[in-house]
PDB file of C-alpha atoms in Angstrom:
ATOM      1  CA  MET A  24     -11.533  19.592   6.939  1.00 68.00           C
ATOM      2  CA  LYS A  25      -7.785  20.921   7.213  1.00 88.00           C
ATOM      3  CA  TYR A  26      -6.532  18.356   4.574  1.00 96.00           C
ATOM      4  CA  LYS A  27      -6.497  18.998   0.659  1.00 97.00           C
ATOM      5  CA  TYR A  28      -4.135  16.541  -0.098  1.00 98.00           C
ATOM      6  CA  ILE A  29      -4.974  13.024   1.043  1.00 98.00           C
ATOM      7  CA  LEU A  30      -2.652  10.504   0.101  1.00 98.00           C
ATOM      8  CA  PHE A  31      -3.896   6.598   0.127  1.00 98.00           C
ATOM      9  CA  ASP A  32      -1.708   3.353   0.743  1.00 98.00           C
ATOM     10  CA  LEU A  33      -3.385   0.497  -1.703  1.00 97.00           C
ATOM     11  CA  ASP A  34      -3.003  -2.445  -0.192  1.00 96.00           C
ATOM     12  CA  GLY A  35      -4.729  -2.946   3.235  1.00 96.00           C
ATOM     13  CA  THR A  36      -5.994   0.554   2.783  1.00 98.00           C
ATOM     14  CA  LEU A  37      -8.148   0.869   0.003  1.00 98.00           C
ATOM     15  CA  THR A  38      -8.227  -2.990  -1.161  1.00 98.00           C
ATOM     16  CA  ASP A  39      -8.090  -6.116   0.553  1.00 98.00           C
ATOM     17  CA  PRO A  40      -5.194  -8.221  -1.687  1.00 96.00           C
ATOM     18  CA  GLY A  41      -4.792 -10.763   0.911  1.00 96.00           C
ATOM     19  CA  VAL A  42      -5.206 -13.778  -0.993  1.00 97.00           C
ATOM     20  CA  GLY A  43      -3.425 -12.664  -4.376  1.00 97.00           C
ATOM     21  CA  ILE A  44      -0.478 -11.648  -2.424  1.00 97.00           C
ATOM     22  CA  THR A  45      -0.048 -14.305  -0.066  1.00 98.00           C
ATOM     23  CA  LYS A  46      -0.419 -16.761  -2.837  1.00 98.00           C
ATOM     24  CA  ALA A  47       1.954 -15.140  -4.854  1.00 98.00           C
ATOM     25  CA  VAL A  48       4.664 -15.286  -1.940  1.00 98.00           C
ATOM     26  CA  GLN A  49       3.626 -19.082  -1.608  1.00 98.00           C
ATOM     27  CA  TYR A  50       4.673 -19.770  -5.178  1.00 98.00           C
ATOM     28  CA  ALA A  51       7.600 -17.906  -5.076  1.00 98.00           C
ATOM     29  CA  LEU A  52       8.618 -19.822  -1.769  1.00 98.00           C
ATOM     30  CA  LYS A  53       7.658 -23.304  -3.463  1.00 98.00           C
ATOM     31  CA  LYS A  54      10.370 -22.107  -6.272  1.00 98.00           C
ATOM     32  CA  ASN A  55      12.774 -22.110  -3.674  1.00 97.00           C
ATOM     33  CA  ASN A  56      12.006 -25.440  -2.449  1.00 98.00           C
ATOM     34  CA  ILE A  57      10.070 -23.904   0.764  1.00 98.00           C
ATOM     35  CA  VAL A  58       6.713 -25.472   1.225  1.00 97.00           C
ATOM     36  CA  GLU A  59       4.351 -22.746   3.244  1.00 97.00           C
ATOM     37  CA  GLU A  60       0.928 -24.264   3.569  1.00 95.00           C
ATOM     38  CA  SER A  61      -0.730 -21.612   5.713  1.00 96.00           C
ATOM     39  CA  LEU A  62      -1.651 -18.178   3.753  1.00 97.00           C
ATOM     40  CA  SER A  63      -2.347 -16.641   7.077  1.00 96.00           C
ATOM     41  CA  THR A  64       1.395 -16.951   8.204  1.00 96.00           C
ATOM     42  CA  LEU A  65       2.310 -14.922   5.092  1.00 97.00           C
ATOM     43  CA  GLU A  66       0.211 -11.741   5.556  1.00 96.00           C
ATOM     44  CA  LYS A  67       3.168 -10.003   7.018  1.00 95.00           C
ATOM     45  CA  PHE A  68       4.324  -9.611   3.494  1.00 96.00           C
ATOM     46  CA  ILE A  69       1.457  -7.261   2.765  1.00 94.00           C
ATOM     47  CA  GLY A  70       2.820  -3.914   3.043  1.00 87.00           C
ATOM     48  CA  PRO A  71       6.289  -3.797   2.997  1.00 88.00           C
ATOM     49  CA  PRO A  72       8.505  -3.804  -0.131  1.00 89.00           C
ATOM     50  CA  LEU A  73       9.284  -7.630  -0.901  1.00 94.00           C
ATOM     51  CA  LYS A  74      12.768  -6.972  -1.160  1.00 93.00           C
ATOM     52  CA  GLU A  75      12.893  -6.414   2.685  1.00 93.00           C
ATOM     53  CA  SER A  76      10.709  -9.223   3.529  1.00 96.00           C
ATOM     54  CA  PHE A  77      12.124 -11.960   1.698  1.00 98.00           C
ATOM     55  CA  ALA A  78      15.256 -11.127   3.076  1.00 97.00           C
ATOM     56  CA  GLU A  79      13.908 -10.387   6.804  1.00 97.00           C
ATOM     57  CA  PHE A  80      11.575 -13.545   6.890  1.00 97.00           C
ATOM     58  CA  TYR A  81      13.648 -16.111   4.918  1.00 97.00           C
ATOM     59  CA  SER A  82      17.114 -14.599   5.302  1.00 97.00           C
ATOM     60  CA  PHE A  83      17.472 -15.106   1.606  1.00 98.00           C
ATOM     61  CA  ASN A  84      20.730 -13.489  -0.190  1.00 97.00           C
ATOM     62  CA  GLU A  85      20.732 -10.876  -2.419  1.00 96.00           C
ATOM     63  CA  LYS A  86      20.111 -13.147  -5.560  1.00 97.00           C
ATOM     64  CA  MET A  87      17.572 -15.177  -4.016  1.00 98.00           C
ATOM     65  CA  VAL A  88      15.532 -12.295  -3.183  1.00 97.00           C
ATOM     66  CA  SER A  89      15.815 -11.034  -6.700  1.00 96.00           C
ATOM     67  CA  ASP A  90      14.799 -14.528  -8.224  1.00 98.00           C
ATOM     68  CA  SER A  91      11.838 -14.707  -5.715  1.00 98.00           C
ATOM     69  CA  ILE A  92      10.463 -11.456  -6.530  1.00 97.00           C
ATOM     70  CA  GLN A  93      10.367 -12.108 -10.018  1.00 97.00           C
ATOM     71  CA  TYR A  94       8.461 -15.386  -8.927  1.00 98.00           C
ATOM     72  CA  PHE A  95       6.212 -13.431  -7.060  1.00 98.00           C
ATOM     73  CA  ARG A  96       5.379 -11.431 -10.123  1.00 96.00           C
ATOM     74  CA  GLU A  97       5.170 -14.215 -12.505  1.00 97.00           C
ATOM     75  CA  TYR A  98       2.070 -15.658 -10.489  1.00 97.00           C
ATOM     76  CA  PHE A  99       1.017 -12.008  -9.227  1.00 96.00           C
ATOM     77  CA  ARG A 100       0.489 -10.361 -12.873  1.00 94.00           C
ATOM     78  CA  LYS A 101      -1.421 -13.438 -13.976  1.00 95.00           C
ATOM     79  CA  ASN A 102      -3.754 -14.294 -10.935  1.00 96.00           C
ATOM     80  CA  GLY A 103      -2.828 -12.708  -7.813  1.00 95.00           C
ATOM     81  CA  ILE A 104      -3.684  -9.199  -8.758  1.00 94.00           C
ATOM     82  CA  PHE A 105      -7.221 -10.136  -9.584  1.00 93.00           C
ATOM     83  CA  GLU A 106      -7.924 -11.999  -6.128  1.00 96.00           C
ATOM     84  CA  ASN A 107      -8.453  -8.782  -4.453  1.00 96.00           C
ATOM     85  CA  GLU A 108     -11.555  -6.967  -3.286  1.00 97.00           C
ATOM     86  CA  ILE A 109     -12.675  -3.096  -2.262  1.00 98.00           C
ATOM     87  CA  TYR A 110     -13.121  -2.634   1.161  1.00 98.00           C
ATOM     88  CA  SER A 111     -16.722  -1.897   1.626  1.00 97.00           C
ATOM     89  CA  GLY A 112     -17.211   2.136   2.348  1.00 98.00           C
ATOM     90  CA  ILE A 113     -14.112   3.089   0.340  1.00 98.00           C
ATOM     91  CA  LEU A 114     -15.699   3.986  -2.837  1.00 98.00           C
ATOM     92  CA  ASP A 115     -18.251   6.341  -0.834  1.00 98.00           C
ATOM     93  CA  LEU A 116     -15.246   7.894   1.051  1.00 98.00           C
ATOM     94  CA  LEU A 117     -13.439   8.518  -2.198  1.00 98.00           C
ATOM     95  CA  GLY A 118     -16.447  10.164  -4.193  1.00 97.00           C
ATOM     96  CA  GLU A 119     -17.031  12.500  -1.259  1.00 97.00           C
ATOM     97  CA  LEU A 120     -13.268  13.648  -1.001  1.00 97.00           C
ATOM     98  CA  ARG A 121     -13.691  14.223  -4.940  1.00 95.00           C
ATOM     99  CA  ASN A 122     -16.889  16.225  -4.386  1.00 95.00           C
ATOM    100  CA  ARG A 123     -14.950  18.489  -1.876  1.00 95.00           C
ATOM    101  CA  ASP A 124     -12.012  19.059  -4.395  1.00 95.00           C
ATOM    102  CA  CYS A 125      -9.420  17.495  -2.702  1.00 97.00           C
ATOM    103  CA  LYS A 126      -6.414  16.185  -4.338  1.00 98.00           C
ATOM    104  CA  VAL A 127      -6.598  12.260  -3.881  1.00 98.00           C
ATOM    105  CA  VAL A 128      -3.667  10.107  -4.665  1.00 98.00           C
ATOM    106  CA  VAL A 129      -2.610   6.651  -4.265  1.00 98.00           C
ATOM    107  CA  ALA A 130       1.182   6.147  -2.868  1.00 98.00           C
ATOM    108  CA  THR A 131       1.912   2.493  -2.671  1.00 97.00           C
ATOM    109  CA  SER A 132       5.104   0.431  -2.572  1.00 94.00           C
ATOM    110  CA  LYS A 133       3.666  -1.762  -5.036  1.00 94.00           C
ATOM    111  CA  PRO A 134       4.821  -1.325  -8.578  1.00 94.00           C
ATOM    112  CA  THR A 135       3.181   1.608 -10.362  1.00 97.00           C
ATOM    113  CA  VAL A 136       1.895  -0.963 -13.180  1.00 96.00           C
ATOM    114  CA  PHE A 137       0.425  -3.096 -11.074  1.00 95.00           C
ATOM    115  CA  ALA A 138      -1.388  -0.456  -8.923  1.00 96.00           C
ATOM    116  CA  ASN A 139      -2.779   1.100 -12.099  1.00 97.00           C
ATOM    117  CA  THR A 140      -3.930  -2.479 -13.083  1.00 96.00           C
ATOM    118  CA  VAL A 141      -5.723  -3.259  -9.641  1.00 96.00           C
ATOM    119  CA  LEU A 142      -7.469   0.517 -10.182  1.00 97.00           C
ATOM    120  CA  LYS A 143      -8.503   0.233 -13.509  1.00 97.00           C
ATOM    121  CA  ASN A 144      -9.813  -3.360 -12.455  1.00 94.00           C
ATOM    122  CA  PHE A 145     -12.191  -1.869 -10.073  1.00 95.00           C
ATOM    123  CA  GLY A 146     -13.004   1.003 -11.911  1.00 96.00           C
ATOM    124  CA  MET A 147     -11.244   3.388  -9.561  1.00 98.00           C
ATOM    125  CA  MET A 148      -9.097   5.330 -11.586  1.00 98.00           C
ATOM    126  CA  LYS A 149     -11.462   8.209 -11.635  1.00 98.00           C
ATOM    127  CA  TYR A 150     -11.148   9.238  -8.167  1.00 98.00           C
ATOM    128  CA  PHE A 151      -7.485   9.725  -8.173  1.00 98.00           C
ATOM    129  CA  ASP A 152      -5.460  12.788  -9.479  1.00 98.00           C
ATOM    130  CA  LEU A 153      -2.255  10.691  -9.237  1.00 98.00           C
ATOM    131  CA  VAL A 154      -0.881   7.220  -8.847  1.00 98.00           C
ATOM    132  CA  VAL A 155       2.687   6.663  -7.508  1.00 98.00           C
ATOM    133  CA  GLY A 156       4.208   3.369  -6.816  1.00 97.00           C
ATOM    134  CA  SER A 157       7.663   1.697  -6.964  1.00 95.00           C
ATOM    135  CA  ASN A 158       9.401   0.793 -10.096  1.00 95.00           C
ATOM    136  CA  LEU A 159       9.868  -2.759 -11.568  1.00 92.00           C
ATOM    137  CA  ASP A 160      13.386  -2.261 -11.455  1.00 91.00           C
ATOM    138  CA  GLY A 161      13.582  -1.685  -7.598  1.00 85.00           C
ATOM    139  CA  THR A 162      13.814   2.058  -7.568  1.00 90.00           C
ATOM    140  CA  LEU A 163      11.301   4.347  -5.489  1.00 93.00           C
ATOM    141  CA  GLY A 164      10.551   1.370  -3.309  1.00 85.00           C
ATOM    142  CA  ASN A 165      10.798   3.225  -0.032  1.00 92.00           C
ATOM    143  CA  LYS A 166       7.444   4.610   1.287  1.00 96.00           C
ATOM    144  CA  SER A 167       9.213   7.965   2.325  1.00 97.00           C
ATOM    145  CA  GLU A 168      10.641   8.151  -1.353  1.00 97.00           C
ATOM    146  CA  ILE A 169       7.082   7.579  -2.770  1.00 98.00           C
ATOM    147  CA  ILE A 170       5.707  10.159  -0.648  1.00 98.00           C
ATOM    148  CA  ASN A 171       8.202  12.851  -1.497  1.00 98.00           C
ATOM    149  CA  CYS A 172       7.562  12.102  -5.170  1.00 98.00           C
ATOM    150  CA  VAL A 173       4.084  12.993  -4.740  1.00 98.00           C
ATOM    151  CA  ILE A 174       4.733  15.929  -2.711  1.00 98.00           C
ATOM    152  CA  ASP A 175       7.229  17.351  -5.739  1.00 98.00           C
ATOM    153  CA  ASN A 176       4.593  15.943  -8.344  1.00 98.00           C
ATOM    154  CA  LEU A 177       1.768  18.006  -7.091  1.00 98.00           C
ATOM    155  CA  LYS A 178       4.117  20.826  -6.087  1.00 98.00           C
ATOM    156  CA  ILE A 179       2.594  21.023  -2.595  1.00 98.00           C
ATOM    157  CA  LYS A 180       3.617  23.863  -0.423  1.00 96.00           C
ATOM    158  CA  ASN A 181       1.616  23.672   2.557  1.00 96.00           C
ATOM    159  CA  LEU A 182       2.542  20.253   4.206  1.00 97.00           C
ATOM    160  CA  GLU A 183       0.070  20.984   6.718  1.00 97.00           C
ATOM    161  CA  GLU A 184      -2.958  20.572   4.230  1.00 97.00           C
ATOM    162  CA  THR A 185      -1.169  16.878   3.552  1.00 98.00           C
ATOM    163  CA  ILE A 186      -2.185  13.525   5.234  1.00 98.00           C
ATOM    164  CA  MET A 187      -1.017   9.788   4.545  1.00 98.00           C
ATOM    165  CA  ILE A 188      -3.484   6.938   5.477  1.00 98.00           C
ATOM    166  CA  GLY A 189      -2.015   3.468   5.538  1.00 98.00           C
ATOM    167  CA  ASP A 190      -2.474   0.151   7.383  1.00 97.00           C
ATOM    168  CA  ARG A 191       1.379  -0.583   8.244  1.00 96.00           C
ATOM    169  CA  LYS A 192       4.184   1.378  10.002  1.00 97.00           C
ATOM    170  CA  TYR A 193       5.865   1.863   6.816  1.00 96.00           C
ATOM    171  CA  ASP A 194       3.064   4.540   5.813  1.00 97.00           C
ATOM    172  CA  ILE A 195       3.482   6.196   9.079  1.00 98.00           C
ATOM    173  CA  ILE A 196       7.170   6.562   9.036  1.00 98.00           C
ATOM    174  CA  GLY A 197       7.284   7.667   5.558  1.00 98.00           C
ATOM    175  CA  ALA A 198       4.910  10.544   6.301  1.00 98.00           C
ATOM    176  CA  GLU A 199       6.751  11.410   9.340  1.00 98.00           C
ATOM    177  CA  LYS A 200      10.065  11.540   7.406  1.00 98.00           C
ATOM    178  CA  ASN A 201       8.314  14.109   4.953  1.00 98.00           C
ATOM    179  CA  ASN A 202       6.764  16.079   7.609  1.00 98.00           C
ATOM    180  CA  ILE A 203       3.030  15.205   7.101  1.00 98.00           C
ATOM    181  CA  ASP A 204       0.087  14.009   9.085  1.00 98.00           C
ATOM    182  CA  SER A 205      -0.934  10.581   9.220  1.00 98.00           C
ATOM    183  CA  ILE A 206      -3.641   8.088   9.625  1.00 98.00           C
ATOM    184  CA  GLY A 207      -3.230   4.410  10.667  1.00 98.00           C
ATOM    185  CA  VAL A 208      -6.159   2.394   9.952  1.00 98.00           C
ATOM    186  CA  LEU A 209      -6.784  -0.838  12.030  1.00 98.00           C
ATOM    187  CA  TYR A 210      -8.935  -2.673   9.395  1.00 98.00           C
ATOM    188  CA  GLY A 211      -6.125  -3.619   7.375  1.00 97.00           C
ATOM    189  CA  TYR A 212      -3.077  -5.791   8.115  1.00 96.00           C
ATOM    190  CA  GLY A 213      -1.143  -3.811  10.760  1.00 95.00           C
ATOM    191  CA  SER A 214      -1.500  -4.454  14.261  1.00 96.00           C
ATOM    192  CA  LEU A 215      -2.526  -1.893  17.119  1.00 97.00           C
ATOM    193  CA  GLU A 216       0.973  -2.313  18.391  1.00 98.00           C
ATOM    194  CA  GLU A 217       2.493  -1.723  15.211  1.00 97.00           C
ATOM    195  CA  LEU A 218       1.002   1.501  14.712  1.00 98.00           C
ATOM    196  CA  VAL A 219       1.165   2.866  17.814  1.00 98.00           C
ATOM    197  CA  GLY A 220       4.570   2.332  17.849  1.00 98.00           C
ATOM    198  CA  ALA A 221       4.871   4.190  14.529  1.00 98.00           C
ATOM    199  CA  ARG A 222       3.124   7.139  16.223  1.00 98.00           C
ATOM    200  CA  PRO A 223       0.738   8.068  13.819  1.00 98.00           C
ATOM    201  CA  THR A 224      -1.332  11.513  14.064  1.00 98.00           C
ATOM    202  CA  TYR A 225      -4.672   9.506  14.076  1.00 98.00           C
ATOM    203  CA  ILE A 226      -5.837   5.945  14.567  1.00 98.00           C
ATOM    204  CA  VAL A 227      -9.026   4.634  13.402  1.00 98.00           C
ATOM    205  CA  ASP A 228     -10.540   1.040  13.751  1.00 97.00           C
ATOM    206  CA  SER A 229     -12.788   1.357  10.683  1.00 98.00           C
ATOM    207  CA  ILE A 230     -13.690   3.053   7.391  1.00 98.00           C
ATOM    208  CA  SER A 231     -16.498   4.767   9.004  1.00 97.00           C
ATOM    209  CA  GLN A 232     -14.142   6.513  11.713  1.00 97.00           C
ATOM    210  CA  LEU A 233     -11.831   7.586   8.535  1.00 98.00           C
ATOM    211  CA  TYR A 234     -14.829   8.891   6.694  1.00 97.00           C
ATOM    212  CA  GLY A 235     -15.650  11.082   9.852  1.00 95.00           C
ATOM    213  CA  LEU A 236     -12.261  12.145  10.489  1.00 96.00           C
ATOM    214  CA  LEU A 237     -11.678  13.288   6.865  1.00 96.00           C
ATOM    215  CA  THR A 238     -15.020  14.733   5.905  1.00 91.00           C
TER     216      THR A 238
END
């Protein structure tokens, strides 16, 4: 295997957070007097930064975006963070990567404090050398910045040994901007069209394919 540094997105890649995130968005929208009954229509919020999503999908101004993020977190920290599940096969993959002495990292747009809570809740912290997410004040929210932070923290010299794995175009674009390879996974929330358009190094349909590619 050519990759020593393996960076994983969290939502839609390691775990399926669909229920928790969409319910938190639904709650935030209701606070803005917007009723959205269908959770499936809110799955587009899974992956990209909330700030971008509320502005893009509902044309919220800056204050409405800020307020909505706080409403989202109000629900998420109490309930949504636990409405989540690990994708089948992920723990086997992480264990094998650790056995091979890879440096395994979570690189997520989710606030680091929430990412740590999710990983601890599932007993997954032992698999990772580093967890890098965004800050609650909105800084370090771009996936490119997060990946760059990982590279700096681990003092990675050979970028050819580094790969980013994620289910959305933001993961792939962030990898490209940092001159590292990437894998787009189709079992998450990004479509084939979205991932192909972002031009990852590889695309896989399943965790078993991901396992085969990395090991």
